[in-house]
């Protein structure tokens, strides 16, 4: 079987590694001409870390990210309200990692190129359209440098092309704009002194829904006795509704936009985290609207499916976007591996495996999208809020620790 993946992001690259493990031929088509370590910090939850460890990436992850030990909830003055153990400290068999998104993407890219060959990822190649017949999917491409159009055929196309997915737009042409929560996020990174355990994520709640988050993301910097701190300000500025403007991950912000909000967290200046110094450190500040979409009634059709943000963009409040993309990738490979040799290439069998994957992941990820919305507006006791989130997203410790492996070889053994 031959699979084309649109998008060499976190989900697309994990899918490439997983499908290759299942003995499937994969090419990843990436729109940008050079994959650079863009973005700031993200979190990988234990359910995703388990999958990456099973893909043989455990050592690389441990050398790159920080194994988060706790989430510490505070008031606007830094007074601690509630501490929640995370990852291995919470009893999971796998850690939670806080990690730079770009470093994670490069780590995955290196593994794909090493295992599948340099030609497995074609950069500067934008997927613009596709047609399907009973034998194959024909994918239309545009070379970003020359504008030249070309085509590739395969048994299957996976749209892992993120928030502004071209594959999703082609499958669901009448969908409206992204849905904005009304919250604007300001994000950046800065080197600072280590705080709390050195593996703590801080969530500080100010008045009117203003929230500040900070967590260290670099093991290399930790080894020098310092912290590379990822920080985020969540600022409610409008009523929720359809997004009118752009949602660009790389949009720069003027630090002056944050000064008013900083006043509210003034008590932090002499505290264990010097918040004004973090923000005023001179590093780039990125601005992004917190958006999602309502879950789709169906994801794909025929020989085409979706994965990650292309399938289910979600608010980052539960720190689950990258993790859900990784689990999608693993379930997709597991289901395709489970088809067995005889079924390869037959449209009915391909669609059967894709339907099983889509049904399983659509239900699970719709629950996460909803739980993130609930969490954003939650004002209950913090322990209840986080427990409810874990239950709603199926992330209870016993449930994950007891679940069977999603490695493709496990699917083959089950056939
Ligand atoms: C540049 C960038 C920076 C980001 N920074 C952050 C961040 O700081 N914090 C955070 O929480 N999340 C960030 N994200 C989003 C985060 O990576 C995802 O929410 C999550 O990891 C799910 O991954 P995904 O693979 O579904 O999508 P993504 O990681 O967004 O990957 C999608 C990939 O598809 C490519 N692509 C898009 N359209 C096409 C097309 N038509 N043809 C071919 N390729 C296409 C994109 O260039 C990208 O490489 C960022 C995404 C990008 C693209």
Coordinates of C-alpha atoms and ligand atoms in Angstrom, one line a residue:
X1 CA 0.0 0.0 0.0
X2 CA 1.2 3.5 -0.8
X3 CA 0.1 6.5 1.3
X4 CA 0.5 10.2 0.7
X5 CA 0.4 12.5 3.8
X6 CA -0.3 16.2 3.4
X7 CA 1.7 18.1 6.1
X8 CA 4.9 17.3 7.9
X9 CA 3.7 18.7 11.3
X10 CA 3.6 16.7 14.5
X11 CA 0.7 14.5 13.3
X12 CA 1.9 13.9 9.8
X13 CA 5.5 12.9 10.8
X14 CA 4.2 10.6 13.5
X15 CA 1.9 9.0 11.0
X16 CA 4.8 8.5 8.5
X17 CA 6.8 6.7 11.2
X18 CA 3.9 4.6 12.3
X19 CA 2.8 3.6 8.8
X20 CA 6.3 2.7 7.8
X21 CA 6.4 0.5 10.9
X22 CA 3.3 -1.2 9.5
X23 CA 5.2 -1.9 6.2
X24 CA 3.3 0.8 4.3
X25 CA 5.1 3.0 1.7
X26 CA 4.7 6.7 2.7
X27 CA 5.6 10.1 1.2
X28 CA 5.0 13.3 3.2
X29 CA 4.2 16.4 1.2
X30 CA 5.0 19.6 3.1
X31 CA 4.1 23.1 1.9
X32 CA 7.0 25.0 3.5
X33 CA 10.3 25.0 1.6
X34 CA 12.4 24.5 4.7
X35 CA 11.2 23.0 8.0
X36 CA 12.5 25.3 10.7
X37 CA 11.9 25.0 14.5
X38 CA 8.9 27.3 14.6
X39 CA 6.4 27.8 17.5
X40 CA 6.9 27.9 21.2
X41 CA 6.2 25.4 23.9
X42 CA 3.7 22.6 23.8
X43 CA 2.9 19.6 26.1
X44 CA 2.9 16.0 25.3
X45 CA 0.6 14.1 27.6
X46 CA 1.4 10.6 28.8
X47 CA -0.9 9.0 26.2
X48 CA 1.2 10.6 23.4
X49 CA 4.6 10.0 25.1
X50 CA 3.8 6.3 25.3
X51 CA 3.3 6.2 21.5
X52 CA 6.5 8.1 20.8
X53 CA 8.4 5.8 23.2
X54 CA 7.0 2.8 21.4
X55 CA 8.3 4.4 18.2
X56 CA 11.8 4.3 19.7
X57 CA 12.0 8.1 20.4
X58 CA 12.1 7.9 24.2
X59 CA 15.8 8.9 24.5
X60 CA 15.5 11.8 22.1
X61 CA 12.5 13.1 23.9
X62 CA 14.2 12.9 27.3
X63 CA 17.2 14.7 26.0
X64 CA 15.0 17.5 24.5
X65 CA 11.9 18.2 26.7
X66 CA 11.2 18.6 30.4
X67 CA 9.4 15.7 32.2
X68 CA 6.7 17.8 33.9
X69 CA 6.2 16.9 37.5
X70 CA 3.3 19.1 38.5
X71 CA 0.9 21.8 37.6
X72 CA 0.8 24.5 40.2
X73 CA -2.3 26.8 40.2
X74 CA -1.9 30.2 41.8
X75 CA -3.7 33.4 42.4
X76 CA -2.6 36.6 40.6
X77 CA 0.0 37.3 43.3
X78 CA 1.6 33.9 43.0
X79 CA 0.0 32.4 46.1
X80 CA -0.3 28.7 45.6
X81 CA -3.9 27.4 45.5
X82 CA -3.5 23.8 44.3
X83 CA -0.8 21.5 43.2
X84 CA -1.5 18.6 40.8
X85 CA 1.1 15.9 40.2
X86 CA 1.5 15.1 36.4
X87 CA 3.0 12.4 34.3
X88 CA 5.0 9.8 36.1
X89 CA 4.5 11.7 39.4
X90 CA 0.7 11.1 38.9
X91 CA 1.2 7.3 38.5
X92 CA 1.3 7.1 34.7
X93 CA 3.8 4.6 33.3
X94 CA 4.9 7.4 30.9
X95 CA 6.0 11.0 31.6
X96 CA 4.4 14.2 30.4
X97 CA 6.8 16.3 28.4
X98 CA 6.8 20.1 28.0
X99 CA 8.8 20.7 24.9
X100 CA 9.5 23.3 22.2
X101 CA 7.2 22.5 19.3
X102 CA 9.8 23.2 16.7
X103 CA 12.4 21.0 18.4
X104 CA 9.8 18.2 18.5
X105 CA 9.0 18.6 14.8
X106 CA 12.7 18.4 13.9
X107 CA 13.2 15.4 16.1
X108 CA 10.4 13.6 14.3
X109 CA 11.7 14.8 10.9
X110 CA 15.1 13.5 11.6
X111 CA 13.7 10.1 12.6
X112 CA 11.5 10.0 9.4
X113 CA 14.5 10.8 7.1
X114 CA 16.7 8.3 8.9
X115 CA 14.3 5.5 8.8
X116 CA 12.4 6.2 5.5
X117 CA 15.1 8.0 3.5
X118 CA 15.6 11.6 2.6
X119 CA 13.0 11.5 -0.2
X120 CA 10.2 10.5 2.2
X121 CA 9.5 14.2 3.0
X122 CA 9.1 16.5 0.0
X123 CA 9.2 20.1 1.2
X124 CA 8.0 23.1 -0.8
X125 CA 5.1 21.0 -2.1
X126 CA 1.6 22.2 -1.4
X127 CA -1.3 19.9 -1.7
X128 CA -4.1 21.8 -3.5
X129 CA -6.7 19.2 -4.6
X130 CA -7.4 15.5 -5.2
X131 CA -9.7 13.2 -7.2
X132 CA -10.6 9.6 -6.3
X133 CA -11.6 6.6 -8.4
X134 CA -12.0 3.0 -7.6
X135 CA -8.2 2.3 -8.0
X136 CA -6.4 5.2 -6.5
X137 CA -6.4 8.8 -5.2
X138 CA -4.7 11.4 -7.5
X139 CA -3.3 14.3 -5.6
X140 CA -2.7 17.7 -7.2
X141 CA 0.4 19.6 -6.0
X142 CA 2.0 22.9 -6.5
X143 CA 5.7 23.5 -6.3
X144 CA 6.1 26.6 -4.0
X145 CA 9.2 27.8 -5.7
X146 CA 8.3 27.5 -9.4
X147 CA 4.5 27.4 -9.2
X148 CA 4.6 24.3 -11.4
X149 CA 1.7 21.9 -10.9
X150 CA 2.1 18.1 -10.8
X151 CA 0.2 15.0 -9.7
X152 CA 0.9 11.9 -7.6
X153 CA -1.2 8.8 -7.2
X154 CA -1.5 6.5 -4.2
X155 CA -3.9 4.2 -2.4
X156 CA -4.6 6.7 0.3
X157 CA -4.3 10.4 1.1
X158 CA -4.1 11.6 4.7
X159 CA -4.8 15.3 5.3
X160 CA -2.5 16.2 8.2
X161 CA -2.3 19.7 7.0
X162 CA -3.2 21.5 10.2
X163 CA -5.6 24.3 11.2
X164 CA -6.1 25.6 7.6
X165 CA -6.3 22.2 6.0
X166 CA -6.8 22.2 2.2
X167 CA -7.8 18.5 2.4
X168 CA -10.5 19.3 4.9
X169 CA -11.8 22.3 2.9
X170 CA -12.1 20.0 -0.2
X171 CA -13.9 17.3 1.8
X172 CA -16.2 19.8 3.6
X173 CA -16.5 22.8 1.3
X174 CA -19.5 24.5 3.0
X175 CA -17.8 24.7 6.4
X176 CA -17.7 28.3 7.8
X177 CA -14.8 30.1 9.5
X178 CA -12.9 29.0 12.6
X179 CA -14.7 29.6 15.9
X180 CA -13.0 32.1 18.2
X181 CA -13.3 31.8 22.0
X182 CA -12.8 35.6 22.3
X183 CA -9.5 34.9 24.0
X184 CA -6.2 36.2 22.5
X185 CA -3.0 34.3 23.4
X186 CA 0.3 36.0 23.7
X187 CA 3.3 33.6 23.8
X188 CA 7.0 33.7 24.1
X189 CA 10.1 32.0 25.5
X190 CA 12.8 33.5 27.8
X191 CA 15.7 32.1 29.7
X192 CA 15.3 32.5 33.5
X193 CA 16.3 31.1 36.8
X194 CA 14.9 27.7 37.6
X195 CA 11.7 27.9 39.7
X196 CA 9.8 25.5 42.0
X197 CA 10.8 21.9 41.2
X198 CA 12.5 22.9 37.9
X199 CA 9.8 20.7 36.4
X200 CA 6.7 22.7 37.4
X201 CA 4.1 24.3 35.2
X202 CA 2.4 27.4 36.7
X203 CA -1.1 28.5 35.9
X204 CA -2.0 31.8 37.5
X205 CA -5.5 33.1 37.4
X206 CA -6.2 36.8 37.4
X207 CA -9.5 38.7 37.3
X208 CA -11.9 38.6 34.4
X209 CA -10.6 35.4 32.9
X210 CA -7.0 36.7 32.5
X211 CA -4.7 33.7 32.8
X212 CA -0.9 33.4 32.8
X213 CA 1.0 30.2 32.3
X214 CA 4.7 29.4 32.4
X215 CA 6.7 26.2 32.2
X216 CA 10.2 25.1 31.3
X217 CA 10.7 23.3 28.0
X218 CA 14.4 22.6 27.5
X219 CA 16.4 19.8 29.0
X220 CA 19.6 21.2 27.4
X221 CA 19.1 24.6 29.2
X222 CA 18.1 22.7 32.5
X223 CA 21.5 20.9 32.3
X224 CA 23.1 24.4 32.5
X225 CA 21.2 25.0 35.7
X226 CA 18.7 27.5 34.0
X227 CA 15.2 27.3 32.6
X228 CA 14.0 28.1 29.1
X229 CA 10.5 29.2 30.1
X230 CA 7.6 29.1 27.8
X231 CA 5.0 31.7 28.8
X232 CA 1.5 32.4 27.7
X233 CA -1.0 35.1 28.5
X234 CA -4.6 34.3 27.8
X235 CA -6.5 37.6 27.5
X236 CA -10.3 37.6 27.0
X237 CA -11.0 40.5 24.6
X238 CA -14.3 39.7 22.9
X239 CA -17.4 37.6 22.9
X240 CA -17.0 34.1 21.4
X241 CA -18.0 33.9 17.7
X242 CA -16.8 33.2 14.2
X243 CA -13.2 34.4 13.6
X244 CA -13.2 37.4 11.4
X245 CA -9.4 37.8 11.0
X246 CA -6.4 35.6 10.6
X247 CA -5.2 32.7 12.8
X248 CA -1.4 32.7 12.0
X249 CA 0.9 30.8 14.4
X250 CA 3.8 33.1 13.6
X251 CA 2.0 36.5 14.0
X252 CA 4.3 38.9 16.0
X253 CA 2.8 41.1 18.8
X254 CA 3.9 44.4 20.2
X255 CA 5.0 43.9 23.9
X256 CA 3.1 47.2 24.7
X257 CA -0.2 45.3 24.1
X258 CA 0.6 43.3 27.3
X259 CA 1.6 46.1 29.6
X260 CA -1.9 46.8 30.9
X261 CA -2.4 43.2 31.8
X262 CA 0.9 42.9 33.5
X263 CA -0.2 45.3 36.2
X264 CA -2.6 42.8 37.5
X265 CA 0.2 40.4 38.2
X266 CA 2.5 43.0 39.7
X267 CA 3.1 41.0 42.9
X268 CA 5.2 38.6 40.9
X269 CA 8.2 41.0 40.4
X270 CA 9.8 39.9 43.7
X271 CA 8.4 36.4 43.6
X272 CA 9.9 33.1 42.5
X273 CA 9.1 33.9 38.9
X274 CA 10.0 37.4 37.6
X275 CA 7.1 37.8 35.3
X276 CA 7.9 41.3 33.9
X277 CA 11.5 40.2 33.2
X278 CA 10.2 37.1 31.3
X279 CA 8.0 39.2 29.0
X280 CA 10.4 42.1 28.7
X281 CA 13.3 39.9 27.9
X282 CA 13.4 41.0 24.3
X283 CA 12.5 37.7 22.7
X284 CA 9.8 37.6 20.0
X285 CA 6.2 37.7 21.3
X286 CA 3.6 35.8 19.2
X287 CA -0.1 36.5 19.1
X288 CA -2.7 33.9 18.3
X289 CA -6.5 33.8 18.7
X290 CA -7.7 30.8 20.7
X291 CA -9.9 28.9 18.1
X292 CA -11.5 25.6 17.4
X293 CA -14.2 24.0 15.3
X294 CA -17.3 22.1 16.0
X295 CA -16.7 18.3 15.6
X296 CA -17.4 17.1 12.0
X297 CA -20.2 14.6 11.5
X298 CA -17.7 12.5 9.3
X299 CA -14.0 13.1 8.6
X300 CA -13.2 11.6 5.2
X301 CA -14.5 9.8 2.2
X302 CA -13.3 7.0 -0.1
X303 CA -9.5 6.9 0.0
X304 CA -9.1 10.2 1.9
X305 CA -9.0 10.9 5.6
X306 CA -7.9 13.5 8.1
X307 CA -5.7 13.6 11.1
X308 CA -4.7 16.1 13.9
X309 CA -5.7 19.7 13.7
X310 CA -7.0 19.2 10.2
X311 CA -9.6 16.8 11.7
X312 CA -10.3 18.5 15.1
X313 CA -8.7 21.8 16.0
X314 CA -9.1 22.4 19.7
X315 CA -8.4 25.1 22.4
X316 CA -5.0 24.5 23.9
X317 CA -6.4 24.8 27.5
X318 CA -6.1 21.1 28.1
X319 CA -2.7 21.0 26.4
X320 CA -3.9 18.2 24.1
X321 CA -3.6 19.3 20.4
X322 CA -0.3 17.6 19.6
X323 CA -1.0 14.6 21.8
X324 CA -4.3 13.9 20.0
X325 CA -2.6 14.2 16.6
X326 CA 0.0 11.6 17.7
X327 CA -2.7 9.2 18.9
X328 CA -4.6 9.7 15.7
X329 CA -1.5 8.7 13.7
X330 CA -1.0 5.6 15.8
X331 CA -4.6 4.4 15.5
X332 CA -4.6 5.0 11.8
X333 CA -1.5 2.9 11.3
X334 CA -2.9 0.2 13.7
X335 CA -6.2 0.0 11.7
X336 CA -4.4 -0.1 8.3
X337 CA -2.0 -2.8 9.6
X338 CA -4.9 -4.8 10.9
X339 CA -6.4 -5.0 7.3
X340 CA -4.0 -7.9 6.6
X341 CA -2.1 -8.5 3.3
X342 CA -5.1 -9.8 1.3
X343 CA -7.0 -6.6 1.6
X344 CA -4.3 -4.2 0.4
X345 CA -5.6 -1.7 -2.3
X346 CA -9.2 -2.7 -2.4
X347 CA -11.3 0.4 -2.0
X348 CA -13.9 -1.3 0.2
X349 CA -11.3 -2.6 2.6
X350 CA -9.3 0.7 2.7
X351 CA -12.5 2.6 3.5
X352 CA -13.5 -0.1 6.1
X353 CA -10.2 0.4 7.9
X354 CA -10.5 4.2 7.6
X355 CA -14.1 4.2 8.9
X356 CA -13.0 2.2 12.0
X357 CA -10.2 4.7 12.6
X358 CA -12.4 7.7 12.0
X359 CA -15.2 6.5 14.2
X360 CA -12.9 5.7 17.0
X361 CA -10.9 8.9 16.9
X362 CA -13.9 11.2 16.0
X363 CA -15.7 10.2 19.2
X364 CA -12.6 10.5 21.4
X365 CA -11.4 13.8 20.0
X366 CA -14.9 15.4 20.0
X367 CA -14.9 14.7 23.8
X368 CA -11.6 16.5 24.1
X369 CA -12.8 19.5 22.0
X370 CA -15.8 19.8 24.3
X371 CA -13.8 19.2 27.5
X372 CA -11.4 22.1 26.5
X373 CA -14.4 24.4 26.0
X374 CA -15.8 23.4 29.4
X375 CA -12.3 23.9 31.0
X376 CA -11.9 27.4 29.6
X377 CA -15.2 28.6 31.1
X378 CA -14.9 26.5 34.3
X379 CA -15.0 28.3 37.6
X380 CA -15.4 25.3 40.0
X381 CA -12.9 23.9 42.5
X382 CA -9.6 23.3 40.7
X383 CA -9.3 19.7 41.8
X384 CA -12.8 18.9 40.4
X385 CA -12.0 20.8 37.1
X386 CA -8.9 18.8 36.4
X387 CA -10.5 15.5 37.5
X388 CA -13.5 16.1 35.3
X389 CA -11.1 16.9 32.4
X390 CA -9.2 13.7 32.8
X391 CA -12.4 11.7 33.0
X392 CA -14.0 13.4 30.0
X393 CA -10.9 12.9 27.8
X394 CA -10.4 9.2 28.9
X395 CA -7.0 10.0 30.4
X396 CA -7.4 8.4 33.8
X397 CA -4.2 6.8 35.1
X398 CA -5.6 3.2 35.3
X399 CA -7.2 3.4 31.9
X400 CA -4.0 4.4 30.1
X401 CA -1.7 2.1 32.1
X402 CA -4.1 -0.8 31.3
X403 CA -4.7 -0.1 27.6
X404 CA -3.2 -2.5 25.0
X405 CA -0.4 -1.2 22.7
X406 CA -1.3 0.7 19.5
X407 CA 1.9 -0.5 17.8
X408 CA 1.0 -1.8 14.3
X409 CA 2.7 -5.2 15.1
X410 CA 0.1 -5.6 17.9
X411 CA -2.7 -5.2 15.2
X412 CA -1.1 -7.8 13.0
X413 CA -0.9 -10.2 15.9
X414 CA -4.6 -9.6 16.6
X415 CA -5.7 -10.4 13.0
Ligands
LIG1 C1 4.5 27.0 12.2 C2 3.6 26.4 13.3 C3 3.8 26.8 14.6 C4 3.0 26.3 15.6 N1 3.3 26.8 16.9 C5 2.5 26.3 17.9 C6 2.8 26.7 19.2 O1 3.7 27.5 19.5 N2 2.0 26.2 20.2 C7 1.0 25.3 20.0 O2 0.3 24.9 20.9 N3 0.8 24.8 18.7 C8 1.5 25.3 17.7 N4 1.2 24.9 16.4 C9 0.2 23.9 16.2 C10 0.5 22.5 16.7 O3 1.7 22.0 16.1 C11 -0.7 21.6 16.4 O4 -1.8 22.1 17.1 C12 -0.5 20.2 16.9 O5 0.8 19.8 17.1 C13 -1.2 19.2 15.9 O6 -0.3 19.0 14.8 P1 -0.8 18.8 13.4 O7 0.3 17.9 12.8 O8 -2.2 18.4 13.2 O9 -0.7 20.2 12.7 P2 0.6 21.1 12.5 O10 1.7 20.8 13.5 O11 0.1 22.5 12.4 O12 1.2 20.7 11.0 C14 0.5 20.9 9.8 C15 1.6 20.9 8.7 O13 0.9 20.9 7.4 C16 1.6 21.8 6.6 N5 0.6 22.2 5.6 C17 -0.4 23.1 5.7 N6 -1.1 23.2 4.6 C18 -0.5 22.3 3.7 C19 -0.8 21.9 2.3 N7 -1.9 22.4 1.7 N8 0.0 21.0 1.7 C20 1.1 20.5 2.4 N9 1.4 20.8 3.7 C21 0.6 21.7 4.3 C22 2.0 22.9 7.5 O14 3.1 23.7 6.9 C23 2.5 22.1 8.7 O15 3.8 21.7 8.6 C24 2.0 25.4 15.4 C25 1.8 25.0 14.0 C26 2.6 25.5 13.0 C27 2.3 25.0 11.6

